Amino acid sequence: MKNLLTVREAVESDVKTIFRLLEIYAAKAIVLSRSEEDIRFYLGNFVVAEIDGVVRGCAAVRDFGNDLLEVRSLVVEPGFQGKGIGRAMIEAIIAGLKIRRNHWRLFTLTYQVEFFKALGFAIVDRTLFPEKIWSDCSKCPKQACCDETAMLVEYDTRL
Ligand SMILES: CC(C)(COP(=O)(O)OP(=O)(O)OC[C@H]1O[C@@H](n2cnc3c(N)ncnc32)[C@H](O)[C@@H]1OP(=O)(O)O)[C@@H](O)C(=O)NCCC(=O)NCCS
C-alpha cells in the first residue's frame, strides 16, 4: 500500500518533534539549532510533513518584508529522504505564497543545490540578501567561512 504524504501548518504539539528533527542536522552544522521556545514563538512560520500521520519533516519561512522571504529549518528525517517529502513541503509553501501574494522572492542558503534546482530555484549572488547576513549568520559558528549556496525563486503576476 502506498504511504500517505500530507503537509500541514505546524501546531503546538509538533514543537518537540520539530526540535528533535532540527537537532539531528544542527549537530552536523547543516541547519541552525533552534530552542523549543524559539520554535514555539515562530510556530506560525512552520509547516510539517506527515507520512501516514507521523511527522517526518519540517520547514519554515521567514518574512523579511518587501516580499523577500527565506526557506529555513528544512529537514526530512533520516530514512525518509528521497520520497518526495522535501518537495511536498516546498511546493506547499510556494502554493501558499501564490495564493496570498502577487509578488515574492523566496531564497535559501543551502548545501542542497540539486534539490532546490529541482524545485525551480536558481543560484544567485549571496550579497543580494544583507538582512539574512546580519541576523541569522551572526548566530552561526561558520560566519565568514560560510560555504552555503544562495538560491532564489521569484514570482510576479505582472510578468
Ligand atoms: C534536502 C532535503 C530536505 C530534501 O528532502 P527529500 O525529501 O529528501 O527530497 P525529495 O525526495 O522531495 O526530492 C525532491 C527532488 O530533489 C531531488 N534531490 C533531492 N536531493 C538531491 C540530491 N542530493 N541530489 C540530486 N537531486 C536531489 C530529487 O531527485 C527530487 O527530484 P524529482 O522530484 O524531480 O524526482 C532532505 O534530504 C534533508 O533533510 N537533508 C538533510 C538536511 C538538509 O540538508 N536540509 C536542507 C537545509 S537548506
Tab-separated table of C-alpha atoms and ligand atoms in Angstrom:
chain	number	residue	atom	x	y	z
A	1	MET	CA	0.000	0.000	0.000
A	2	LYS	CA	1.271	3.484	-0.857
A	3	ASN	CA	2.185	5.698	2.102
A	4	LEU	CA	0.037	8.803	2.584
A	5	LEU	CA	2.068	12.034	2.449
A	6	THR	CA	0.438	15.221	3.747
A	7	VAL	CA	1.719	18.720	4.536
A	8	ARG	CA	0.019	20.957	7.086
A	9	GLU	CA	0.704	24.007	9.240
A	10	ALA	CA	2.560	23.172	12.445
A	11	VAL	CA	0.695	23.172	15.769
A	12	GLU	CA	1.818	23.337	19.404
A	13	SER	CA	2.043	19.546	19.751
A	14	ASP	CA	4.639	19.471	16.922
A	15	VAL	CA	7.198	21.597	18.811
A	16	LYS	CA	9.153	18.730	20.372
A	17	THR	CA	9.218	16.759	17.116
A	18	ILE	CA	10.428	19.803	15.155
A	19	PHE	CA	13.100	20.391	17.801
A	20	ARG	CA	14.239	16.761	17.577
A	21	LEU	CA	14.352	16.796	13.760
A	22	LEU	CA	16.346	20.043	13.643
A	23	GLU	CA	18.820	18.833	16.276
A	24	ILE	CA	19.750	15.829	14.114
A	25	TYR	CA	21.084	18.164	11.429
A	26	ALA	CA	22.162	21.042	13.677
A	27	ALA	CA	24.646	18.572	15.216
A	28	LYS	CA	26.200	18.298	11.727
A	29	ALA	CA	26.071	22.107	11.196
A	30	ILE	CA	23.642	21.619	8.277
A	31	VAL	CA	20.896	23.762	9.842
A	32	LEU	CA	20.911	26.193	12.736
A	33	SER	CA	19.943	24.833	16.123
A	34	ARG	CA	16.686	26.294	17.490
A	35	SER	CA	15.389	26.077	21.035
A	36	GLU	CA	11.899	24.768	21.760
A	37	GLU	CA	10.989	28.297	22.908
A	38	ASP	CA	12.145	29.764	19.604
A	39	ILE	CA	10.255	27.117	17.599
A	40	ARG	CA	7.118	27.750	19.690
A	41	PHE	CA	7.399	31.523	19.226
A	42	TYR	CA	7.764	31.203	15.438
A	43	LEU	CA	5.435	28.197	15.080
A	44	GLY	CA	3.252	30.109	12.608
A	45	ASN	CA	6.173	30.049	10.155
A	46	PHE	CA	6.406	26.244	10.115
A	47	VAL	CA	4.867	23.510	8.028
A	48	VAL	CA	5.303	19.830	8.826
A	49	ALA	CA	5.063	16.796	6.550
A	50	GLU	CA	3.474	13.586	7.747
A	51	ILE	CA	3.773	10.081	6.378
A	52	ASP	CA	0.786	8.042	7.494
A	53	GLY	CA	0.060	10.600	10.232
A	54	VAL	CA	3.592	10.730	11.683
A	55	VAL	CA	5.658	13.913	11.289
A	56	ARG	CA	8.793	13.163	9.250
A	57	GLY	CA	9.853	16.615	8.097
A	58	CYS	CA	9.553	20.328	8.714
A	59	ALA	CA	10.292	23.633	7.040
A	60	ALA	CA	9.871	27.278	7.988
A	61	VAL	CA	9.527	30.522	6.077
A	62	ARG	CA	10.884	33.733	7.462
A	63	ASP	CA	9.436	37.006	6.159
A	64	PHE	CA	11.962	39.801	5.820
A	65	GLY	CA	9.407	42.271	4.420
A	66	ASN	CA	9.452	43.841	0.947
A	67	ASP	CA	8.251	40.484	-0.440
A	68	LEU	CA	11.560	38.843	0.487
A	69	LEU	CA	11.224	35.514	2.304
A	70	GLU	CA	13.588	32.747	3.289
A	71	VAL	CA	13.153	28.964	3.483
A	72	ARG	CA	14.884	27.817	6.646
A	73	SER	CA	14.890	24.902	9.071
A	74	LEU	CA	14.146	22.470	6.227
A	75	VAL	CA	14.788	18.857	7.208
A	76	VAL	CA	13.473	15.394	6.483
A	77	GLU	CA	14.038	12.608	8.970
A	78	PRO	CA	16.866	10.194	8.098
A	79	GLY	CA	15.380	7.102	6.462
A	80	PHE	CA	12.568	9.138	4.887
A	81	GLN	CA	14.611	11.177	2.416
A	82	GLY	CA	14.221	10.830	-1.336
A	83	LYS	CA	10.489	10.077	-1.036
A	84	GLY	CA	9.189	13.500	-2.076
A	85	ILE	CA	8.709	14.883	1.457
A	86	GLY	CA	11.034	17.867	0.947
A	87	ARG	CA	9.420	18.630	-2.411
A	88	ALA	CA	5.926	18.441	-0.905
A	89	MET	CA	6.818	20.959	1.827
A	90	ILE	CA	8.438	23.469	-0.548
A	91	GLU	CA	5.572	23.127	-3.036
A	92	ALA	CA	3.054	23.721	-0.235
A	93	ILE	CA	4.943	26.830	0.874
A	94	ILE	CA	5.071	28.158	-2.708
A	95	ALA	CA	1.389	27.371	-3.295
A	96	GLY	CA	0.502	29.328	-0.142
A	97	LEU	CA	2.585	32.311	-1.250
A	98	LYS	CA	0.961	32.310	-4.702
A	99	ILE	CA	-2.469	32.487	-3.098
A	100	ARG	CA	-1.574	35.308	-0.707
A	101	ARG	CA	0.829	37.488	-2.729
A	102	ASN	CA	1.221	38.846	-6.247
A	103	HIS	CA	4.956	39.167	-5.949
A	104	TRP	CA	7.558	37.452	-3.786
A	105	ARG	CA	11.172	36.347	-3.759
A	106	LEU	CA	11.924	33.184	-1.808
A	107	PHE	CA	15.568	32.476	-1.064
A	108	THR	CA	17.655	29.968	0.817
A	109	LEU	CA	21.257	29.402	1.807
A	110	THR	CA	21.921	25.730	1.286
A	111	TYR	CA	24.195	22.776	0.577
A	112	GLN	CA	21.295	21.084	-1.282
A	113	VAL	CA	21.707	22.825	-4.633
A	114	GLU	CA	20.272	19.981	-6.751
A	115	PHE	CA	17.223	19.659	-4.513
A	116	PHE	CA	16.395	23.359	-4.789
A	117	LYS	CA	17.096	23.368	-8.558
A	118	ALA	CA	14.505	20.614	-8.885
A	119	LEU	CA	12.069	22.947	-7.129
A	120	GLY	CA	12.726	25.862	-9.524
A	121	PHE	CA	15.335	27.798	-7.527
A	122	ALA	CA	18.363	29.323	-9.284
A	123	ILE	CA	21.784	30.113	-7.873
A	124	VAL	CA	22.252	33.822	-7.102
A	125	ASP	CA	24.896	36.054	-5.550
A	126	ARG	CA	24.558	35.836	-1.767
A	127	THR	CA	25.229	39.572	-1.347
A	128	LEU	CA	21.637	40.065	-2.573
A	129	PHE	CA	20.494	39.229	0.965
A	130	PRO	CA	22.016	41.584	3.510
A	131	GLU	CA	19.158	41.141	6.008
A	132	LYS	CA	19.990	37.452	6.292
A	133	ILE	CA	23.707	38.046	6.721
A	134	TRP	CA	23.140	40.414	9.622
A	135	SER	CA	20.625	38.314	11.520
A	136	ASP	CA	20.986	34.516	11.442
A	137	CYS	CA	24.545	34.473	10.156
A	138	SER	CA	25.739	36.220	13.283
A	139	LYS	CA	24.454	33.181	15.263
A	140	CYS	CA	26.168	30.625	13.026
A	141	PRO	CA	29.550	29.187	14.039
A	142	LYS	CA	30.726	29.352	10.398
A	143	GLN	CA	30.094	33.100	9.918
A	144	ALA	CA	32.614	34.479	7.377
A	145	CYS	CA	33.640	30.912	6.408
A	146	CYS	CA	30.129	30.112	5.145
A	147	ASP	CA	30.210	27.724	2.190
A	148	GLU	CA	26.472	27.532	1.506
A	149	THR	CA	24.997	28.495	-1.861
A	150	ALA	CA	22.376	31.253	-2.140
A	151	MET	CA	19.376	30.236	-4.256
A	152	LEU	CA	16.242	32.104	-5.235
A	153	VAL	CA	12.855	31.588	-6.825
A	154	GLU	CA	10.804	34.626	-7.760
A	155	TYR	CA	7.137	35.076	-8.637
A	156	ASP	CA	5.436	38.094	-10.131
A	157	THR	CA	1.930	38.055	-11.590
A	158	ARG	CA	2.825	41.220	-13.562
A	159	LEU	CA	5.496	39.390	-15.583
B	1	LIG	C1	17.400	18.238	1.479
B	1	LIG	C2	16.145	17.517	1.924
B	1	LIG	C3	15.265	18.464	2.731
B	1	LIG	C4	15.399	17.055	0.651
B	1	LIG	O1	14.211	16.412	1.027
B	1	LIG	P1	13.848	14.989	0.388
B	1	LIG	O2	12.504	14.610	0.881
B	1	LIG	O3	14.948	14.043	0.650
B	1	LIG	O4	13.823	15.333	-1.184
B	1	LIG	P2	12.717	14.912	-2.239
B	1	LIG	O5	12.569	13.434	-2.223
B	1	LIG	O6	11.480	15.705	-2.035
B	1	LIG	O7	13.422	15.339	-3.591
B	1	LIG	C5	12.866	16.342	-4.452
B	1	LIG	C6	13.681	16.428	-5.693
B	1	LIG	O8	15.022	16.846	-5.417
B	1	LIG	C7	15.943	15.904	-5.923
B	1	LIG	N1	17.027	15.782	-4.955
B	1	LIG	C8	16.921	15.756	-3.611
B	1	LIG	N2	18.141	15.654	-3.055
B	1	LIG	C9	19.012	15.602	-4.088
B	1	LIG	C10	20.415	15.480	-4.192
B	1	LIG	N3	21.188	15.426	-3.091
B	1	LIG	N4	20.985	15.445	-5.416
B	1	LIG	C11	20.228	15.499	-6.517
B	1	LIG	N5	18.876	15.623	-6.503
B	1	LIG	C12	18.289	15.672	-5.306
B	1	LIG	C13	15.187	14.596	-6.025
B	1	LIG	O9	15.744	13.769	-7.012
B	1	LIG	C14	13.799	15.064	-6.378
B	1	LIG	O10	13.683	15.303	-7.762
B	1	LIG	P3	12.323	14.922	-8.533
B	1	LIG	O11	11.182	15.291	-7.602
B	1	LIG	O12	12.375	15.765	-9.745
B	1	LIG	O13	12.424	13.459	-8.754
B	1	LIG	C15	16.465	16.254	2.785
B	1	LIG	O14	17.242	15.365	2.021
B	1	LIG	C16	17.196	16.576	4.081
B	1	LIG	O15	16.575	16.720	5.123
B	1	LIG	N6	18.540	16.638	4.054
B	1	LIG	C17	19.336	16.887	5.252
B	1	LIG	C18	19.076	18.272	5.828
B	1	LIG	C19	19.318	19.376	4.816
B	1	LIG	O16	20.277	19.352	4.062
B	1	LIG	N7	18.400	20.354	4.823
B	1	LIG	C20	18.441	21.454	3.884
B	1	LIG	C21	18.960	22.674	4.568
B	1	LIG	S1	18.805	24.076	3.480
